[in-house]
PDB file of C-alpha atoms in Angstrom:
ATOM      1  CA  LYS J  27      -9.323-106.119 128.508  1.00  0.00           C
ATOM      2  CA  VAL J  28      -9.946-108.151 125.918  1.00  0.00           C
ATOM      3  CA  LEU J  29     -12.016-107.612 123.665  1.00  0.00           C
ATOM      4  CA  TYR J  30     -13.371-110.560 122.698  1.00  0.00           C
ATOM      5  CA  ASP J  31     -12.714-113.952 123.689  1.00  0.00           C
ATOM      6  CA  ASP J  32     -13.699-117.721 121.821  1.00  0.00           C
ATOM      7  CA  ASN J  33     -11.492-119.666 124.216  1.00  0.00           C
ATOM      8  CA  LYS J  34     -13.291-118.795 126.975  1.00  0.00           C
ATOM      9  CA  PHE J  35     -10.754-117.495 129.126  1.00  0.00           C
ATOM     10  CA  THR J  36     -10.516-116.360 132.599  1.00  0.00           C
ATOM     11  CA  PRO J  37      -7.639-113.713 133.023  1.00  0.00           C
ATOM     12  CA  ASP J  38      -6.213-115.973 135.068  1.00  0.00           C
ATOM     13  CA  GLN J  39      -5.742-118.735 132.533  1.00  0.00           C
ATOM     14  CA  LEU J  40      -5.362-116.193 129.491  1.00  0.00           C
ATOM     15  CA  GLN J  41      -2.025-114.307 132.459  1.00  0.00           C
ATOM     16  CA  ASN J  42      -1.163-118.379 132.964  1.00  0.00           C
ATOM     17  CA  LEU J  43      -0.637-118.795 128.882  1.00  0.00           C
ATOM     18  CA  THR J  44       0.840-116.078 128.164  1.00  0.00           C
ATOM     19  CA  TYR J  45       3.291-116.738 131.037  1.00  0.00           C
ATOM     20  CA  ARG J  46       3.932-120.184 129.851  1.00  0.00           C
ATOM     21  CA  LEU J  47       4.365-119.514 125.984  1.00  0.00           C
ATOM     22  CA  CYS J  48       7.636-117.477 127.724  1.00  0.00           C
ATOM     23  CA  PHE J  49       9.277-120.345 127.705  1.00  0.00           C
ATOM     24  CA  THR J  50       8.596-122.499 124.151  1.00  0.00           C
ATOM     25  CA  PHE J  51      10.876-120.789 122.050  1.00  0.00           C
ATOM     26  CA  GLY J  52      13.219-123.071 120.749  1.00  0.00           C
ATOM     27  CA  ARG J  53      16.499-120.905 120.481  1.00  0.00           C
ATOM     28  CA  ALA J  54      16.414-119.797 124.513  1.00  0.00           C
ATOM     29  CA  THR J  55      17.246-122.364 127.398  1.00  0.00           C
ATOM     30  CA  ARG J  56      14.933-120.086 129.760  1.00  0.00           C
ATOM     31  CA  SER J  57      12.469-118.068 129.185  1.00  0.00           C
ATOM     32  CA  VAL J  58      11.625-114.460 126.361  1.00  0.00           C
ATOM     33  CA  GLY J  59      10.014-111.679 127.234  1.00  0.00           C
ATOM     34  CA  LEU J  60       7.887-111.530 124.013  1.00  0.00           C
ATOM     35  CA  VAL J  61       5.472-114.489 124.252  1.00  0.00           C
ATOM     36  CA  THR J  62       6.397-116.657 121.785  1.00  0.00           C
ATOM     37  CA  PRO J  63       4.096-116.974 117.993  1.00  0.00           C
ATOM     38  CA  ALA J  64       5.091-112.855 118.384  1.00  0.00           C
ATOM     39  CA  TYR J  65       9.118-113.946 118.970  1.00  0.00           C
ATOM     40  CA  TYR J  66       8.291-116.500 115.347  1.00  0.00           C
ATOM     41  CA  ALA J  67       6.409-114.071 113.527  1.00  0.00           C
ATOM     42  CA  ASP J  68       8.842-111.073 114.125  1.00  0.00           C
ATOM     43  CA  LEU J  69      11.928-113.669 113.449  1.00  0.00           C
ATOM     44  CA  LEU J  70       9.698-114.153 110.161  1.00  0.00           C
ATOM     45  CA  ALA J  71       8.580-110.071 109.080  1.00  0.00           C
ATOM     46  CA  GLU J  72      12.676-109.466 109.748  1.00  0.00           C
ATOM     47  CA  ARG J  73      14.402-112.656 107.687  1.00  0.00           C
ATOM     48  CA  GLY J  74      11.271-111.612 104.597  1.00  0.00           C
ATOM     49  CA  ARG J  75      11.911-107.993 104.907  1.00  0.00           C
ATOM     50  CA  ALA J  76      15.643-108.853 104.291  1.00  0.00           C
ATOM     51  CA  PHE J  77      14.436-110.966 101.516  1.00  0.00           C
ATOM     52  CA  MET J  78      12.495-108.834 100.025  1.00  0.00           C
ATOM     53  CA  GLY J  79      15.557-105.823  99.617  1.00  0.00           C
ATOM     54  CA  GLY J  80      14.695-103.875 102.770  1.00  0.00           C
ATOM     55  CA  ASP J  81      17.096-102.488 105.900  1.00  0.00           C
ATOM     56  CA  ASP J  82      15.947-100.960 109.002  1.00  0.00           C
ATOM     57  CA  GLU J  83      18.518 -98.652 109.384  1.00  0.00           C
ATOM     58  CA  SER J  84      17.315 -95.604 106.968  1.00  0.00           C
ATOM     59  CA  ALA J  85      13.940 -94.707 106.518  1.00  0.00           C
ATOM     60  CA  SER J  86      13.994 -94.655 102.974  1.00  0.00           C
ATOM     61  CA  GLU J  87      14.840 -97.881 101.624  1.00  0.00           C
ATOM     62  CA  THR J  88      12.403 -99.107 104.305  1.00  0.00           C
ATOM     63  CA  SER J  89       9.333 -96.637 103.092  1.00  0.00           C
ATOM     64  CA  SER J  90      10.328 -97.835  99.197  1.00  0.00           C
ATOM     65  CA  VAL J  91       9.768-101.593 100.619  1.00  0.00           C
ATOM     66  CA  ALA J  92       6.384-100.871 102.584  1.00  0.00           C
ATOM     67  CA  SER J  93       5.181 -99.251  98.941  1.00  0.00           C
ATOM     68  CA  GLY J  94       5.806-101.961  97.119  1.00  0.00           C
ATOM     69  CA  ALA J  95       8.536-100.086  94.332  1.00  0.00           C
ATOM     70  CA  GLY J  96      12.270-101.933  93.635  1.00  0.00           C
ATOM     71  CA  MET J  97      10.449-105.382  94.745  1.00  0.00           C
ATOM     72  CA  GLY J  98      11.253-108.932  93.786  1.00  0.00           C
ATOM     73  CA  LEU J  99      12.182-112.109  94.837  1.00  0.00           C
ATOM     74  CA  PRO J 100      14.337-114.426  92.276  1.00  0.00           C
ATOM     75  CA  PRO J 101      11.903-117.068  90.455  1.00  0.00           C
ATOM     76  CA  VAL J 102      11.153-120.265  92.061  1.00  0.00           C
ATOM     77  CA  HIS J 103      13.159-123.572  90.662  1.00  0.00           C
ATOM     78  CA  PRO J 104       9.712-125.741  89.227  1.00  0.00           C
ATOM     79  CA  ASN J 105      10.797-128.588  91.210  1.00  0.00           C
ATOM     80  CA  LEU J 106      10.345-126.613  94.960  1.00  0.00           C
ATOM     81  CA  ALA J 107       7.254-124.654  93.597  1.00  0.00           C
ATOM     82  CA  SER J 108       4.963-126.746  95.633  1.00  0.00           C
ATOM     83  CA  ASN J 109       7.308-127.601  98.287  1.00  0.00           C
ATOM     84  CA  MET J 110       7.267-125.397 101.680  1.00  0.00           C
ATOM     85  CA  PHE J 111      10.544-124.781 102.841  1.00  0.00           C
ATOM     86  CA  PHE J 112      11.940-122.869 105.983  1.00  0.00           C
ATOM     87  CA  VAL J 113      14.255-120.779 106.345  1.00  0.00           C
TER      88      VAL J 113
END
């Protein structure tokens, strides 16, 4: 069931959209098993965790990252401060 649907999709339309989104992942020539926006969000979270110094391998480091201990990014160069960049 859908809790609240702003777009007024029927169940078949929602299933079709989800199916088609699995074919739009830019890194693959075939379908992926996860909807592309969720796949990109997972990749972005992983990249952000790497930038912030987190590591999924040990629970203690993961908990310290979640609590904010030891977090910090290097300063951004003034020429890049107002520009968006892609990693």
